[in-house]
Coordinates of C-alpha atoms and ligand atoms in Angstrom, one line a residue:
X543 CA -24.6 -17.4 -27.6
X544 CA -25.6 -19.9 -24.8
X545 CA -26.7 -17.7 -21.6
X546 CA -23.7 -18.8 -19.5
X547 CA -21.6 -17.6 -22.5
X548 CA -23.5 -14.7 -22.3
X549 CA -22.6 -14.3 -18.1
X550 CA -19.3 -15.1 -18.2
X551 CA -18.8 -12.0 -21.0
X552 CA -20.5 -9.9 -18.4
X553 CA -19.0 -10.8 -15.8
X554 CA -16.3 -7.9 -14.4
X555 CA -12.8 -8.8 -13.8
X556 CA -10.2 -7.5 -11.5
X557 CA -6.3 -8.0 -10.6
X558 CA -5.0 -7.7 -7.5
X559 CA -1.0 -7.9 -5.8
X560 CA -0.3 -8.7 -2.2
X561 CA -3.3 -10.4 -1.5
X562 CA -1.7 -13.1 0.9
X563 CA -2.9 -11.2 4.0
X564 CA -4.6 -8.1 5.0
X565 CA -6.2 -5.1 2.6
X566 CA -5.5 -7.6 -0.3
X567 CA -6.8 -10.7 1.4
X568 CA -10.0 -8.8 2.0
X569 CA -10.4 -7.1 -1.3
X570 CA -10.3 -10.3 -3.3
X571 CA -13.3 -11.4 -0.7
X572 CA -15.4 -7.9 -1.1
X573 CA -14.7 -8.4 -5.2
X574 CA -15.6 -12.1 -5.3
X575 CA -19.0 -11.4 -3.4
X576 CA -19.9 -8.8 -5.7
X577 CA -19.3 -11.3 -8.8
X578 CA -16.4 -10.3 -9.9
X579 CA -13.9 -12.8 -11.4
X580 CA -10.7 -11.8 -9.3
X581 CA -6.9 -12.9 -9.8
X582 CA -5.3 -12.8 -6.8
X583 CA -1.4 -12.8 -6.3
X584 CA 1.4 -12.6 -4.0
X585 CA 4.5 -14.1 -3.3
X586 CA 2.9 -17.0 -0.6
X587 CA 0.4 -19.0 -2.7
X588 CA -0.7 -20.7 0.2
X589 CA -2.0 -18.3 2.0
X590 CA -4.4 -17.6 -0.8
X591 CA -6.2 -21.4 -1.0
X592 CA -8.7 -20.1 1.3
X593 CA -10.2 -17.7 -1.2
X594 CA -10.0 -19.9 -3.8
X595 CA -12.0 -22.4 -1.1
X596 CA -14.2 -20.0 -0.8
X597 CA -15.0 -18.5 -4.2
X598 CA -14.0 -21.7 -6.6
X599 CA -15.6 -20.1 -9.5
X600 CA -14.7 -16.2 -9.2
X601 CA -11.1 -16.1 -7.3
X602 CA -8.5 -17.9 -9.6
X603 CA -4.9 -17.6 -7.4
X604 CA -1.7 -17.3 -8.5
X605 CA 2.2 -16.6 -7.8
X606 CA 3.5 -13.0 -8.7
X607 CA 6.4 -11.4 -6.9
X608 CA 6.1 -7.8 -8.0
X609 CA 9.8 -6.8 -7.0
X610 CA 10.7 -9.3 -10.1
X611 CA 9.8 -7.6 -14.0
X612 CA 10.0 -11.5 -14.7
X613 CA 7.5 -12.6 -12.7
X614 CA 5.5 -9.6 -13.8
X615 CA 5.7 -10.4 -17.1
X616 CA 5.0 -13.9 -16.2
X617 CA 1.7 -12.8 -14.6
X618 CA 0.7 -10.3 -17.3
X619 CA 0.9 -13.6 -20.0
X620 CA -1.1 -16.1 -17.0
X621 CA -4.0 -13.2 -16.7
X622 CA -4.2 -12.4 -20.8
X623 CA -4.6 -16.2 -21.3
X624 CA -7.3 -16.7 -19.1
X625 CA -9.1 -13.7 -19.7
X626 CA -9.0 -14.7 -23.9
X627 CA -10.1 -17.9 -22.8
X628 CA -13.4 -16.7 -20.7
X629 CA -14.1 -13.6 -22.8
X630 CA -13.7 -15.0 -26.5
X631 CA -12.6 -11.7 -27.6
X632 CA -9.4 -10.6 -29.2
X633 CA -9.1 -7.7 -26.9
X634 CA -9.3 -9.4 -23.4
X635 CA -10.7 -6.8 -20.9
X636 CA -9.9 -6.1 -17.6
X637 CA -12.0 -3.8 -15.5
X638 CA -10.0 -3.6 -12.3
X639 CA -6.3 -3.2 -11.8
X640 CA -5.5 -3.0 -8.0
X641 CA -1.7 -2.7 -6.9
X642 CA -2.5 -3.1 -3.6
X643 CA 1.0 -4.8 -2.0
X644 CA 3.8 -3.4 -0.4
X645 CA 5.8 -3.3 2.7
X646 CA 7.0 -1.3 5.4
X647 CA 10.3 0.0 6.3
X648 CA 10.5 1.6 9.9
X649 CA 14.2 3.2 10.8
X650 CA 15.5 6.2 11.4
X651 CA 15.8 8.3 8.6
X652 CA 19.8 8.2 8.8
X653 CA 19.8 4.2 10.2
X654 CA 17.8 2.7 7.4
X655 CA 19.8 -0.1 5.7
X656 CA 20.8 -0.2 2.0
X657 CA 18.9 -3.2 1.2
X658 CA 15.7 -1.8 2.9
X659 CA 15.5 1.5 1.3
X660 CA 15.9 -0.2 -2.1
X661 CA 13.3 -3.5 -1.4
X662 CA 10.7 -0.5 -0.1
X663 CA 11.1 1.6 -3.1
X664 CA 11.3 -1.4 -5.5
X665 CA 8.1 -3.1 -4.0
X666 CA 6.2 0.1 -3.4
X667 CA 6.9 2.5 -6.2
X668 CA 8.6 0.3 -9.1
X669 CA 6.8 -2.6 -8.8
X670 CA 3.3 -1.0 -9.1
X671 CA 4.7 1.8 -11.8
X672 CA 6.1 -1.7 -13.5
X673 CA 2.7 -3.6 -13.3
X674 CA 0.5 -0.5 -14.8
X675 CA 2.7 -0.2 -17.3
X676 CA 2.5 -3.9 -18.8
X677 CA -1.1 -4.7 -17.6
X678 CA -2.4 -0.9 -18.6
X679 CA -3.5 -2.3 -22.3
X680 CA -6.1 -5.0 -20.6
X681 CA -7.7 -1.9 -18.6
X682 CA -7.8 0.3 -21.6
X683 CA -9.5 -2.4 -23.6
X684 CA -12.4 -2.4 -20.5
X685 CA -12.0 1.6 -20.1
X686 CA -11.4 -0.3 -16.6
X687 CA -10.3 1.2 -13.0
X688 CA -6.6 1.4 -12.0
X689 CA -6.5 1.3 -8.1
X690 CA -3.5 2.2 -5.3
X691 CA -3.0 1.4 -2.3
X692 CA -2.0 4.6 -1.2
X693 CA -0.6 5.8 2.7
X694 CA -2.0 8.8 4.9
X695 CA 2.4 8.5 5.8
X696 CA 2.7 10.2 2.7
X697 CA 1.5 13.4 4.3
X698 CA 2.5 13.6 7.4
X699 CA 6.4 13.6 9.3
X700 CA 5.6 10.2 10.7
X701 CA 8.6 9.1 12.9
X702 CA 11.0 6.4 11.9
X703 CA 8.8 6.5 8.8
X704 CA 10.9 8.4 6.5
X705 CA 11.6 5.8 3.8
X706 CA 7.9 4.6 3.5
X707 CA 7.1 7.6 3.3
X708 CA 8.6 8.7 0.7
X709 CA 8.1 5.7 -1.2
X710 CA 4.0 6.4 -0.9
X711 CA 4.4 9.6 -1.8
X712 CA 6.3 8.9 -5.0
X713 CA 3.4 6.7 -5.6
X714 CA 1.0 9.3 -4.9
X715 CA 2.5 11.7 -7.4
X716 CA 2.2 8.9 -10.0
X717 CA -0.9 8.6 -9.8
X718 CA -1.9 12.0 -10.1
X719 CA -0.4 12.1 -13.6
X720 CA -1.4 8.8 -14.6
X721 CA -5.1 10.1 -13.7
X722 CA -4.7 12.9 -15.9
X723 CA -2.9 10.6 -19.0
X724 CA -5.2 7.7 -18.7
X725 CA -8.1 10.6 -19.2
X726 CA -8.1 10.0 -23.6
X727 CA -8.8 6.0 -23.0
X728 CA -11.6 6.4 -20.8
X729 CA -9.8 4.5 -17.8
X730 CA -10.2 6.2 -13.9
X731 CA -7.5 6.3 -11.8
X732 CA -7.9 5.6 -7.9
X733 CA -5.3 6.6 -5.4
X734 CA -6.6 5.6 -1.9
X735 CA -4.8 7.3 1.0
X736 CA -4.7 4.8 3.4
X737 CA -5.0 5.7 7.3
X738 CA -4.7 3.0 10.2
X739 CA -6.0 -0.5 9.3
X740 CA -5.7 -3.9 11.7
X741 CA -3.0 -5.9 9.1
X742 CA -0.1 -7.5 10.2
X743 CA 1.3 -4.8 8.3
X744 CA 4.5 -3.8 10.5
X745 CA 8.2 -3.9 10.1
X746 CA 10.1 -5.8 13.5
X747 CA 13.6 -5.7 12.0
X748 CA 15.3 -4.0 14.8
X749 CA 17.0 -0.7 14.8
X750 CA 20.8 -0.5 14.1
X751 CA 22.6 -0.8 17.4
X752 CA 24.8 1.7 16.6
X753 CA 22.1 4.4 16.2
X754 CA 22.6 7.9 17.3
X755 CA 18.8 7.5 18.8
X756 CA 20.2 4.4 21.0
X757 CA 22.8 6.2 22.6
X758 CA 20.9 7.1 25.6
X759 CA 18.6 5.1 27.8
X760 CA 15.3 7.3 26.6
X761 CA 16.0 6.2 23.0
X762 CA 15.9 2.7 24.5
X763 CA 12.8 3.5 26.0
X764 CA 11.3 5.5 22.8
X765 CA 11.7 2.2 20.9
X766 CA 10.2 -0.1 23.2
X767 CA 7.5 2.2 23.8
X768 CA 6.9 2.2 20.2
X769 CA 6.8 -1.8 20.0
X770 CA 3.7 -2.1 22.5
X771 CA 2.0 0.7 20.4
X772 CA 2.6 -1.7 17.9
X773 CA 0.1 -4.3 18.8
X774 CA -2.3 -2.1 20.2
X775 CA -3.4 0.2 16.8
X776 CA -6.7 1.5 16.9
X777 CA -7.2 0.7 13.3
X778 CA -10.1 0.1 10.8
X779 CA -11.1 -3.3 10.3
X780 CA -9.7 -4.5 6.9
X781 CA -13.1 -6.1 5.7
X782 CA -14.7 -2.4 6.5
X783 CA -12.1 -0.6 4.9
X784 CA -12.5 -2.8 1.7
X785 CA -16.1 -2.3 2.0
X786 CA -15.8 1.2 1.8
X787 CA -13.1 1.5 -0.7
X788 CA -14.8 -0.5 -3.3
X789 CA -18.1 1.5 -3.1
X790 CA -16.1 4.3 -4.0
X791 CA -14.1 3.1 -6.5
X792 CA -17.4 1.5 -8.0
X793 CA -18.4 4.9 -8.3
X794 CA -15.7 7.1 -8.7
X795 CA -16.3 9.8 -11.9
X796 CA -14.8 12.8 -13.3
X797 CA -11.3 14.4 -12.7
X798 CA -11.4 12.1 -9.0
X799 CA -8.8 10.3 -8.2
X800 CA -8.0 10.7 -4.7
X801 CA -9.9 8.7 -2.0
X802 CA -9.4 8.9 1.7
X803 CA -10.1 5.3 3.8
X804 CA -9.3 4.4 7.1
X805 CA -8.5 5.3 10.9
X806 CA -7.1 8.8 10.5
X807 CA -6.9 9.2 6.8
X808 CA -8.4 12.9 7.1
X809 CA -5.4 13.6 9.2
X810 CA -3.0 14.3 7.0
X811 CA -4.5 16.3 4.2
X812 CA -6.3 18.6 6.6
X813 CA -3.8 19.2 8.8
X814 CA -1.6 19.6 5.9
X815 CA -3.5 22.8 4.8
X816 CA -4.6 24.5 8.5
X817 CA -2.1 23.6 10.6
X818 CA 0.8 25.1 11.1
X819 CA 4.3 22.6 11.0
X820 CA 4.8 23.3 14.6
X821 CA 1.3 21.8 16.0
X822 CA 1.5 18.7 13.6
X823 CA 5.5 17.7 15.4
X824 CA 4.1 18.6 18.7
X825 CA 1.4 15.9 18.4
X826 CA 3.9 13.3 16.9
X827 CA 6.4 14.0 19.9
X828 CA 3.2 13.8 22.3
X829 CA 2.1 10.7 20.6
X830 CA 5.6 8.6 20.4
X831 CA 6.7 10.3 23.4
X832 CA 9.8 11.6 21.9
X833 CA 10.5 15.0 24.1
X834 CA 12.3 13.3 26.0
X835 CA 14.3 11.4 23.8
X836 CA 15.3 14.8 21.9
X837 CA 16.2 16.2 25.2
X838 CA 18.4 13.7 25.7
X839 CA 20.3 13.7 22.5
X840 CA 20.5 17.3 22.6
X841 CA 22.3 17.1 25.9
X842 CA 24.6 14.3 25.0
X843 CA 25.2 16.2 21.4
X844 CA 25.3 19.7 21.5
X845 CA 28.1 21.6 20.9
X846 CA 28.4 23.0 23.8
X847 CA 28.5 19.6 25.9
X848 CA 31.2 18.5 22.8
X849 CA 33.3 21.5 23.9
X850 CA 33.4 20.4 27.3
X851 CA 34.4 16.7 26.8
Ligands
NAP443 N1 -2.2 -1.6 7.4 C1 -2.2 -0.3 7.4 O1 -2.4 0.4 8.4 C2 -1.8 0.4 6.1 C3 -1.9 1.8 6.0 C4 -1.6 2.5 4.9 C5 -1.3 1.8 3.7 N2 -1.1 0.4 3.8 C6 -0.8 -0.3 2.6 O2 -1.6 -1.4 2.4 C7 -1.0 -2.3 1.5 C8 -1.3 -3.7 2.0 O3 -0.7 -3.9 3.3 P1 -1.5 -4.6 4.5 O4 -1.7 -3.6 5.6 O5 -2.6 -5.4 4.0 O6 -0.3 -5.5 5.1 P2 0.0 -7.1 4.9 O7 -1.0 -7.8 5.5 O8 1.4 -7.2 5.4 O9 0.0 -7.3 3.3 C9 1.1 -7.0 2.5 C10 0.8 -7.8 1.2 O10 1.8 -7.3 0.2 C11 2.4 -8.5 -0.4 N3 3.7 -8.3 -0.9 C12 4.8 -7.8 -0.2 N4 5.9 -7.8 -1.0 C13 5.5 -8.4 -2.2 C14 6.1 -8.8 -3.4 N5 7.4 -8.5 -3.5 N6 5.4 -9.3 -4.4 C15 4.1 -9.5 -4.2 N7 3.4 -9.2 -3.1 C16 4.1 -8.7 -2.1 C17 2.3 -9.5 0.7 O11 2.3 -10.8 0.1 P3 3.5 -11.9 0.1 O12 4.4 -11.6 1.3 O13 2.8 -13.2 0.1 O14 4.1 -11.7 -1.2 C18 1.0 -9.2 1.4 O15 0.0 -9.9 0.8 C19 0.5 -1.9 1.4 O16 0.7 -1.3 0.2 C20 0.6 -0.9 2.6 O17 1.6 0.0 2.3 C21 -1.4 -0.3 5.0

């Protein structure tokens, strides 16, 4: 075996979804620098060139939209042909599976849209539930890493957050098990619970104008309020974040699974367990200035006021 034959059998690989911007964007980087061979995807392929620019000979790009089982499938066959190719081996290996894409979906609980509530839980629970499933043979075959990108929203009441929410937190209790299944072949499980990070992560589809939270001039306000916090998040830089995250995940041992990255990502799980219910909605209506908005619909929809009109 020729020495470079001998380096590219060494050399780790990983798999990464939604790497077009952000977390993933800056993963494939922290990966690539640290010699791994990474294959990057996402639905906009040219927002990828760059790291292929970058890293010619350890980012290979390519196009997988994980809300599609075809296009999964597609990218399961792309991967297990060039990993065959690079590793001459009949079991081609891969070390790193990281589900990392996903997207928001920030409505009222009761005003979400149909097609929103199913594209969040497609793209965030589904689609990386589909992806372990028909990538999980190459990561057995390296007693390899699965990685999630997980949400501190899957803890906490986070207003207008409802649907994410839940999504992450059906992706958190996936992991858990799949931790404790994947524990026979050898393969770690990583869930990272994900606090604030400076993404372009944010949904701007506006809120039905027939909302119940519309209907008086502080719900107006609320909302616009909310926009300007928008663009000024006191987040984690992504390239930090990754940093961090992969050091973990590099060493992560044992019956750990759950790792905590990010502006506030203690939050959640500690105020979970010490606070009471009361203190944790008390900050939220603080920080999203919402007392007054609940004083107003209470007002315009109590019974009382419904009697007297
Ligand atoms: N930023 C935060 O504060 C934060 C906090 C907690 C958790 N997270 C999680 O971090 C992950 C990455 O988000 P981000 O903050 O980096 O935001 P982002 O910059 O908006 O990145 C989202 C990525 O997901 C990809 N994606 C979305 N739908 C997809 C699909 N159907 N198929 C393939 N890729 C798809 C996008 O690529 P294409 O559009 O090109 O397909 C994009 O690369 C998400 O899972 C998010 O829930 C973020």
């Amino acid at each position: 075996m020729s020495e470079s034959e001998r380096i590219i059998r060494q050399q780790k690989t990983a798999l990464v979804t939604g790497c077009s911007s952000g977390i993933g964007y800056n993963l494939v980087l922290e990966l690539a620098s640290r010699g791994y061979k990474v294959f990057a995807s996402s639905r906009r392929v040219d927002e990828m060139k760059p790291l292929e620019e970058q890293y010619p000979k350890n980012v290979v790009i390519f196009k997988m939209d994980v809300s599609s089982l075809n296009s999964i499938q597609e990218g399961y066959q792309f991967v297990k042909e060039q990993l065959s190719k690079s590793q001459t081996t009949d079991s081609p290996k891969l070390d790193l599976l990281y589900n990392n894409a996903g997207q928001p979906c920030t409505f009222p609980a009761i005003d979400v849209p149909d097609q929103a509530l199913l594209d969040t839980m497609n793209v965030n629970v589904t689609a990386p539930i589909r992806v372990t499933k028909i990538f999980s043979s190459l990561v057995i075959n390296a007693k390899g890493t699965i990685a999630f990108t997980g949400s501190v929203a899957a803890l906490t009441p986070l207003p207008w957050c409802s649907v994410y929410s839940a999504s992450k937190a059906a992706l958190a209790a996936y992991c858990s098990t799949l931790a404790f299944e994947m524990e026979p072949f050898d393969v770690k499980v990583a869930h990272v619970t994900t606090g604030g990070i400076v993404t372009a992560f944010s949904d701007v589809r506006p809120i039905p104008k027939d909302s119940l939270y519309l209907s008086t001039e502080e719900g107006v306000q609320c909302f616009e309020y909310r926009k300007k916090m928008l663009t000024n998040l006191n987040g984690t830089a992504a390239d930090k974040y990754c940093r961090s995250v992969v050091n973990k995940i590099e060493k992560i041992s044992g019956s750990t699974f759950n790792i905590y990255e990010g502006s506030m990502s203690w939050v959640g799980p500690i105020a979970n367990r010490v606070l009471p219910r009361f203190i944790i909605l008390a900050a939220f209506k603080a920080k999203f200035k919402l007392d007054a908005l609940w004083d107003s619909l209470r007002r315009k929809y109590s019974y009382e006021n419904k009697k007297q009109t």
